[in-house]
């Protein structure tokens, strides 16, 4: 038994929960497809694409995959600038930000990323919002009688 254990024959299978999030997301192939699809759809949407004008989309996609790999435990190191530096002066609205997030969510579903992993990734990305959004949404109008 000791010999079999040393050879890894009797070792317990690795539970999905113990794998890094990046692996559970599908790793580089899935994240590359998700990011590429998301950016392509955002760029095609006139309500969302203003901050991508004249940008190197291939590099943006590469850096986003790298960043997801980094924050999700995939062993990568994000080599880009901070989110504040990257988005400064683009006047990205809260509505545009949430539009991109919705496209990202749909793309992850299309690529069969499980719900738990989608939510874990979104929870890691959410704290970046204040560094990306420069134009908050206008306050909701008051209801009559309030």
JSON list of C-alpha atoms in Angstrom, two decimals:
[
{"chain": "A", "resi": 1, "resn": "UNK", "atom": "CA", "xyz": [0.00, 0.00, 0.00]},
{"chain": "A", "resi": 2, "resn": "UNK", "atom": "CA", "xyz": [2.84, 2.40, 0.86]},
{"chain": "A", "resi": 3, "resn": "UNK", "atom": "CA", "xyz": [4.49, 1.71, -2.51]},
{"chain": "A", "resi": 4, "resn": "UNK", "atom": "CA", "xyz": [1.20, 2.24, -4.36]},
{"chain": "A", "resi": 5, "resn": "UNK", "atom": "CA", "xyz": [0.61, 5.43, -2.43]},
{"chain": "A", "resi": 6, "resn": "UNK", "atom": "CA", "xyz": [4.11, 6.68, -3.24]},
{"chain": "A", "resi": 7, "resn": "UNK", "atom": "CA", "xyz": [3.42, 6.02, -6.91]},
{"chain": "A", "resi": 8, "resn": "UNK", "atom": "CA", "xyz": [0.21, 8.00, -6.70]},
{"chain": "A", "resi": 9, "resn": "UNK", "atom": "CA", "xyz": [-1.99, 5.01, -7.46]},
{"chain": "A", "resi": 10, "resn": "UNK", "atom": "CA", "xyz": [-3.99, 5.34, -4.26]},
{"chain": "A", "resi": 11, "resn": "UNK", "atom": "CA", "xyz": [-4.05, 9.10, -4.07]},
{"chain": "A", "resi": 12, "resn": "UNK", "atom": "CA", "xyz": [-7.45, 10.70, -3.77]},
{"chain": "A", "resi": 13, "resn": "UNK", "atom": "CA", "xyz": [-8.73, 12.39, -6.90]},
{"chain": "A", "resi": 14, "resn": "UNK", "atom": "CA", "xyz": [-8.37, 16.15, -7.00]},
{"chain": "A", "resi": 15, "resn": "UNK", "atom": "CA", "xyz": [-11.68, 17.76, -6.24]},
{"chain": "A", "resi": 16, "resn": "UNK", "atom": "CA", "xyz": [-12.81, 20.48, -8.65]},
{"chain": "A", "resi": 17, "resn": "UNK", "atom": "CA", "xyz": [-13.10, 22.90, -5.73]},
{"chain": "A", "resi": 18, "resn": "UNK", "atom": "CA", "xyz": [-9.37, 22.57, -4.99]},
{"chain": "A", "resi": 19, "resn": "UNK", "atom": "CA", "xyz": [-8.34, 23.44, -8.55]},
{"chain": "A", "resi": 20, "resn": "UNK", "atom": "CA", "xyz": [-7.45, 27.07, -9.26]},
{"chain": "A", "resi": 21, "resn": "UNK", "atom": "CA", "xyz": [-10.35, 29.15, -10.53]},
{"chain": "A", "resi": 22, "resn": "UNK", "atom": "CA", "xyz": [-8.54, 29.69, -13.85]},
{"chain": "A", "resi": 23, "resn": "UNK", "atom": "CA", "xyz": [-8.49, 25.94, -14.44]},
{"chain": "A", "resi": 24, "resn": "UNK", "atom": "CA", "xyz": [-12.16, 25.62, -13.48]},
{"chain": "A", "resi": 25, "resn": "UNK", "atom": "CA", "xyz": [-12.99, 28.46, -15.91]},
{"chain": "A", "resi": 26, "resn": "UNK", "atom": "CA", "xyz": [-11.51, 26.34, -18.71]},
{"chain": "A", "resi": 27, "resn": "UNK", "atom": "CA", "xyz": [-8.01, 27.82, -18.72]},
{"chain": "A", "resi": 28, "resn": "UNK", "atom": "CA", "xyz": [-6.45, 29.70, -21.60]},
{"chain": "A", "resi": 29, "resn": "UNK", "atom": "CA", "xyz": [-8.49, 28.21, -24.47]},
{"chain": "A", "resi": 30, "resn": "UNK", "atom": "CA", "xyz": [-11.86, 29.05, -22.92]},
{"chain": "A", "resi": 31, "resn": "UNK", "atom": "CA", "xyz": [-10.83, 32.43, -21.52]},
{"chain": "A", "resi": 32, "resn": "UNK", "atom": "CA", "xyz": [-9.27, 33.42, -24.84]},
{"chain": "A", "resi": 33, "resn": "UNK", "atom": "CA", "xyz": [-12.53, 32.56, -26.62]},
{"chain": "A", "resi": 34, "resn": "UNK", "atom": "CA", "xyz": [-14.68, 34.32, -24.01]},
{"chain": "A", "resi": 35, "resn": "UNK", "atom": "CA", "xyz": [-12.55, 37.49, -23.99]},
{"chain": "A", "resi": 36, "resn": "UNK", "atom": "CA", "xyz": [-12.29, 37.64, -27.77]},
{"chain": "A", "resi": 37, "resn": "UNK", "atom": "CA", "xyz": [-16.03, 37.22, -28.22]},
{"chain": "A", "resi": 38, "resn": "UNK", "atom": "CA", "xyz": [-16.78, 39.77, -25.49]},
{"chain": "A", "resi": 39, "resn": "UNK", "atom": "CA", "xyz": [-14.49, 42.45, -26.91]},
{"chain": "A", "resi": 40, "resn": "UNK", "atom": "CA", "xyz": [-15.70, 41.83, -30.48]},
{"chain": "A", "resi": 41, "resn": "UNK", "atom": "CA", "xyz": [-19.31, 42.30, -29.37]},
{"chain": "A", "resi": 42, "resn": "UNK", "atom": "CA", "xyz": [-18.52, 45.42, -27.33]},
{"chain": "A", "resi": 43, "resn": "UNK", "atom": "CA", "xyz": [-16.64, 46.96, -30.27]},
{"chain": "A", "resi": 44, "resn": "UNK", "atom": "CA", "xyz": [-19.61, 46.20, -32.55]},
{"chain": "A", "resi": 45, "resn": "UNK", "atom": "CA", "xyz": [-22.05, 47.94, -30.19]},
{"chain": "A", "resi": 46, "resn": "UNK", "atom": "CA", "xyz": [-22.19, 51.73, -30.77]},
{"chain": "A", "resi": 47, "resn": "UNK", "atom": "CA", "xyz": [-23.48, 52.24, -27.21]},
{"chain": "A", "resi": 48, "resn": "UNK", "atom": "CA", "xyz": [-20.38, 50.62, -25.72]},
{"chain": "A", "resi": 49, "resn": "UNK", "atom": "CA", "xyz": [-17.47, 50.97, -28.17]},
{"chain": "A", "resi": 50, "resn": "UNK", "atom": "CA", "xyz": [-16.35, 54.59, -27.74]},
{"chain": "A", "resi": 51, "resn": "UNK", "atom": "CA", "xyz": [-13.35, 53.76, -25.56]},
{"chain": "A", "resi": 52, "resn": "UNK", "atom": "CA", "xyz": [-11.96, 51.22, -28.06]},
{"chain": "A", "resi": 53, "resn": "UNK", "atom": "CA", "xyz": [-11.56, 53.63, -30.98]},
{"chain": "A", "resi": 54, "resn": "UNK", "atom": "CA", "xyz": [-8.06, 53.31, -32.43]},
{"chain": "A", "resi": 55, "resn": "UNK", "atom": "CA", "xyz": [-7.05, 50.62, -29.94]},
{"chain": "A", "resi": 56, "resn": "UNK", "atom": "CA", "xyz": [-4.96, 47.53, -30.61]},
{"chain": "A", "resi": 57, "resn": "UNK", "atom": "CA", "xyz": [-7.74, 45.00, -29.99]},
{"chain": "A", "resi": 58, "resn": "UNK", "atom": "CA", "xyz": [-5.44, 41.99, -30.25]},
{"chain": "A", "resi": 59, "resn": "UNK", "atom": "CA", "xyz": [-3.24, 43.37, -27.47]},
{"chain": "A", "resi": 60, "resn": "UNK", "atom": "CA", "xyz": [-6.25, 44.33, -25.34]},
{"chain": "A", "resi": 61, "resn": "UNK", "atom": "CA", "xyz": [-7.64, 40.80, -25.62]},
{"chain": "A", "resi": 62, "resn": "UNK", "atom": "CA", "xyz": [-4.24, 39.30, -24.76]},
{"chain": "A", "resi": 63, "resn": "UNK", "atom": "CA", "xyz": [-3.87, 41.53, -21.69]},
{"chain": "A", "resi": 64, "resn": "UNK", "atom": "CA", "xyz": [-7.39, 40.78, -20.44]},
{"chain": "A", "resi": 65, "resn": "UNK", "atom": "CA", "xyz": [-6.77, 37.03, -20.70]},
{"chain": "A", "resi": 66, "resn": "UNK", "atom": "CA", "xyz": [-3.46, 37.54, -18.89]},
{"chain": "A", "resi": 67, "resn": "UNK", "atom": "CA", "xyz": [-5.16, 39.56, -16.18]},
{"chain": "A", "resi": 68, "resn": "UNK", "atom": "CA", "xyz": [-7.89, 36.96, -15.68]},
{"chain": "A", "resi": 69, "resn": "UNK", "atom": "CA", "xyz": [-5.21, 34.27, -15.50]},
{"chain": "A", "resi": 70, "resn": "UNK", "atom": "CA", "xyz": [-3.36, 36.32, -12.88]},
{"chain": "A", "resi": 71, "resn": "UNK", "atom": "CA", "xyz": [-6.30, 37.09, -10.60]},
{"chain": "A", "resi": 72, "resn": "UNK", "atom": "CA", "xyz": [-7.85, 33.61, -10.96]},
{"chain": "A", "resi": 73, "resn": "UNK", "atom": "CA", "xyz": [-4.74, 31.70, -9.90]},
{"chain": "A", "resi": 74, "resn": "UNK", "atom": "CA", "xyz": [-3.60, 30.54, -13.32]},
{"chain": "A", "resi": 75, "resn": "UNK", "atom": "CA", "xyz": [0.07, 31.30, -12.70]},
{"chain": "A", "resi": 76, "resn": "UNK", "atom": "CA", "xyz": [0.31, 34.28, -15.04]},
{"chain": "A", "resi": 77, "resn": "UNK", "atom": "CA", "xyz": [1.56, 37.75, -14.21]},
{"chain": "A", "resi": 78, "resn": "UNK", "atom": "CA", "xyz": [-0.48, 40.66, -15.59]},
{"chain": "A", "resi": 79, "resn": "UNK", "atom": "CA", "xyz": [1.97, 42.91, -17.43]},
{"chain": "A", "resi": 80, "resn": "UNK", "atom": "CA", "xyz": [-0.37, 45.77, -18.32]},
{"chain": "A", "resi": 81, "resn": "UNK", "atom": "CA", "xyz": [-0.98, 49.13, -16.69]},
{"chain": "A", "resi": 82, "resn": "UNK", "atom": "CA", "xyz": [-3.37, 49.64, -13.78]},
{"chain": "A", "resi": 83, "resn": "UNK", "atom": "CA", "xyz": [-7.08, 49.79, -14.57]},
{"chain": "A", "resi": 84, "resn": "UNK", "atom": "CA", "xyz": [-7.14, 53.46, -13.60]},
{"chain": "A", "resi": 85, "resn": "UNK", "atom": "CA", "xyz": [-4.29, 54.28, -16.02]},
{"chain": "A", "resi": 86, "resn": "UNK", "atom": "CA", "xyz": [-5.78, 52.22, -18.85]},
{"chain": "A", "resi": 87, "resn": "UNK", "atom": "CA", "xyz": [-9.27, 53.75, -18.61]},
{"chain": "A", "resi": 88, "resn": "UNK", "atom": "CA", "xyz": [-8.42, 57.32, -17.56]},
{"chain": "A", "resi": 89, "resn": "UNK", "atom": "CA", "xyz": [-9.94, 59.92, -19.85]},
{"chain": "A", "resi": 90, "resn": "UNK", "atom": "CA", "xyz": [-12.20, 57.46, -21.70]},
{"chain": "A", "resi": 91, "resn": "UNK", "atom": "CA", "xyz": [-15.25, 58.75, -19.80]},
{"chain": "A", "resi": 92, "resn": "UNK", "atom": "CA", "xyz": [-16.67, 55.27, -19.42]},
{"chain": "A", "resi": 93, "resn": "UNK", "atom": "CA", "xyz": [-20.14, 55.39, -17.95]},
{"chain": "A", "resi": 94, "resn": "UNK", "atom": "CA", "xyz": [-21.63, 53.03, -15.44]},
{"chain": "A", "resi": 95, "resn": "UNK", "atom": "CA", "xyz": [-24.07, 51.93, -18.14]},
{"chain": "A", "resi": 96, "resn": "UNK", "atom": "CA", "xyz": [-21.23, 51.10, -20.55]},
{"chain": "A", "resi": 97, "resn": "UNK", "atom": "CA", "xyz": [-19.40, 49.18, -17.85]},
{"chain": "A", "resi": 98, "resn": "UNK", "atom": "CA", "xyz": [-22.46, 47.09, -17.00]},
{"chain": "A", "resi": 99, "resn": "UNK", "atom": "CA", "xyz": [-23.12, 46.57, -20.71]},
{"chain": "A", "resi": 100, "resn": "UNK", "atom": "CA", "xyz": [-19.69, 44.98, -21.08]},
{"chain": "A", "resi": 101, "resn": "UNK", "atom": "CA", "xyz": [-20.25, 42.87, -17.96]},
{"chain": "A", "resi": 102, "resn": "UNK", "atom": "CA", "xyz": [-23.55, 41.58, -19.39]},
{"chain": "A", "resi": 103, "resn": "UNK", "atom": "CA", "xyz": [-21.84, 40.60, -22.65]},
{"chain": "A", "resi": 104, "resn": "UNK", "atom": "CA", "xyz": [-19.08, 38.89, -20.66]},
{"chain": "A", "resi": 105, "resn": "UNK", "atom": "CA", "xyz": [-21.66, 36.93, -18.64]},
{"chain": "A", "resi": 106, "resn": "UNK", "atom": "CA", "xyz": [-23.46, 35.77, -21.78]},
{"chain": "A", "resi": 107, "resn": "UNK", "atom": "CA", "xyz": [-20.19, 34.76, -23.42]},
{"chain": "A", "resi": 108, "resn": "UNK", "atom": "CA", "xyz": [-19.15, 32.71, -20.39]},
{"chain": "A", "resi": 109, "resn": "UNK", "atom": "CA", "xyz": [-22.53, 30.92, -20.49]},
{"chain": "A", "resi": 110, "resn": "UNK", "atom": "CA", "xyz": [-22.13, 30.22, -24.23]},
{"chain": "A", "resi": 111, "resn": "UNK", "atom": "CA", "xyz": [-18.72, 28.70, -23.53]},
{"chain": "A", "resi": 112, "resn": "UNK", "atom": "CA", "xyz": [-20.19, 26.50, -20.76]},
{"chain": "A", "resi": 113, "resn": "UNK", "atom": "CA", "xyz": [-18.40, 28.15, -17.84]},
{"chain": "A", "resi": 114, "resn": "UNK", "atom": "CA", "xyz": [-20.28, 26.88, -14.76]},
{"chain": "A", "resi": 115, "resn": "UNK", "atom": "CA", "xyz": [-22.34, 29.37, -12.72]},
{"chain": "A", "resi": 116, "resn": "UNK", "atom": "CA", "xyz": [-20.14, 29.11, -9.61]},
{"chain": "A", "resi": 117, "resn": "UNK", "atom": "CA", "xyz": [-17.01, 29.93, -11.60]},
{"chain": "A", "resi": 118, "resn": "UNK", "atom": "CA", "xyz": [-18.72, 32.77, -13.47]},
{"chain": "A", "resi": 119, "resn": "UNK", "atom": "CA", "xyz": [-19.72, 34.30, -10.15]},
{"chain": "A", "resi": 120, "resn": "UNK", "atom": "CA", "xyz": [-16.25, 33.81, -8.66]},
{"chain": "A", "resi": 121, "resn": "UNK", "atom": "CA", "xyz": [-14.64, 35.56, -11.62]},
{"chain": "A", "resi": 122, "resn": "UNK", "atom": "CA", "xyz": [-17.14, 38.43, -11.55]},
{"chain": "A", "resi": 123, "resn": "UNK", "atom": "CA", "xyz": [-16.47, 38.85, -7.81]},
{"chain": "A", "resi": 124, "resn": "UNK", "atom": "CA", "xyz": [-12.75, 39.20, -8.58]},
{"chain": "A", "resi": 125, "resn": "UNK", "atom": "CA", "xyz": [-13.39, 41.72, -11.37]},
{"chain": "A", "resi": 126, "resn": "UNK", "atom": "CA", "xyz": [-16.00, 43.82, -9.52]},
{"chain": "A", "resi": 127, "resn": "UNK", "atom": "CA", "xyz": [-13.51, 45.76, -7.33]},
{"chain": "A", "resi": 128, "resn": "UNK", "atom": "CA", "xyz": [-11.99, 47.18, -10.54]},
{"chain": "A", "resi": 129, "resn": "UNK", "atom": "CA", "xyz": [-15.19, 49.09, -11.37]},
{"chain": "A", "resi": 130, "resn": "UNK", "atom": "CA", "xyz": [-14.27, 52.32, -9.52]},
{"chain": "A", "resi": 131, "resn": "UNK", "atom": "CA", "xyz": [-11.01, 52.49, -11.52]},
{"chain": "A", "resi": 132, "resn": "UNK", "atom": "CA", "xyz": [-12.86, 52.03, -14.82]},
{"chain": "A", "resi": 133, "resn": "UNK", "atom": "CA", "xyz": [-16.08, 54.02, -14.43]},
{"chain": "A", "resi": 134, "resn": "UNK", "atom": "CA", "xyz": [-15.54, 57.77, -14.71]},
{"chain": "A", "resi": 135, "resn": "UNK", "atom": "CA", "xyz": [-19.11, 58.88, -15.35]},
{"chain": "A", "resi": 136, "resn": "UNK", "atom": "CA", "xyz": [-21.65, 57.63, -12.82]},
{"chain": "A", "resi": 137, "resn": "UNK", "atom": "CA", "xyz": [-25.21, 57.02, -13.90]},
{"chain": "A", "resi": 138, "resn": "UNK", "atom": "CA", "xyz": [-27.60, 59.87, -13.15]},
{"chain": "A", "resi": 139, "resn": "UNK", "atom": "CA", "xyz": [-29.67, 59.44, -10.00]},
{"chain": "A", "resi": 140, "resn": "UNK", "atom": "CA", "xyz": [-33.01, 57.72, -10.39]},
{"chain": "A", "resi": 141, "resn": "UNK", "atom": "CA", "xyz": [-35.91, 60.17, -10.57]},
{"chain": "A", "resi": 142, "resn": "UNK", "atom": "CA", "xyz": [-38.01, 60.35, -7.42]},
{"chain": "A", "resi": 143, "resn": "UNK", "atom": "CA", "xyz": [-41.38, 58.66, -7.51]},
{"chain": "A", "resi": 144, "resn": "UNK", "atom": "CA", "xyz": [-44.38, 60.90, -7.17]},
{"chain": "A", "resi": 145, "resn": "UNK", "atom": "CA", "xyz": [-45.41, 61.20, -3.53]},
{"chain": "A", "resi": 146, "resn": "UNK", "atom": "CA", "xyz": [-41.95, 60.34, -2.20]}
]
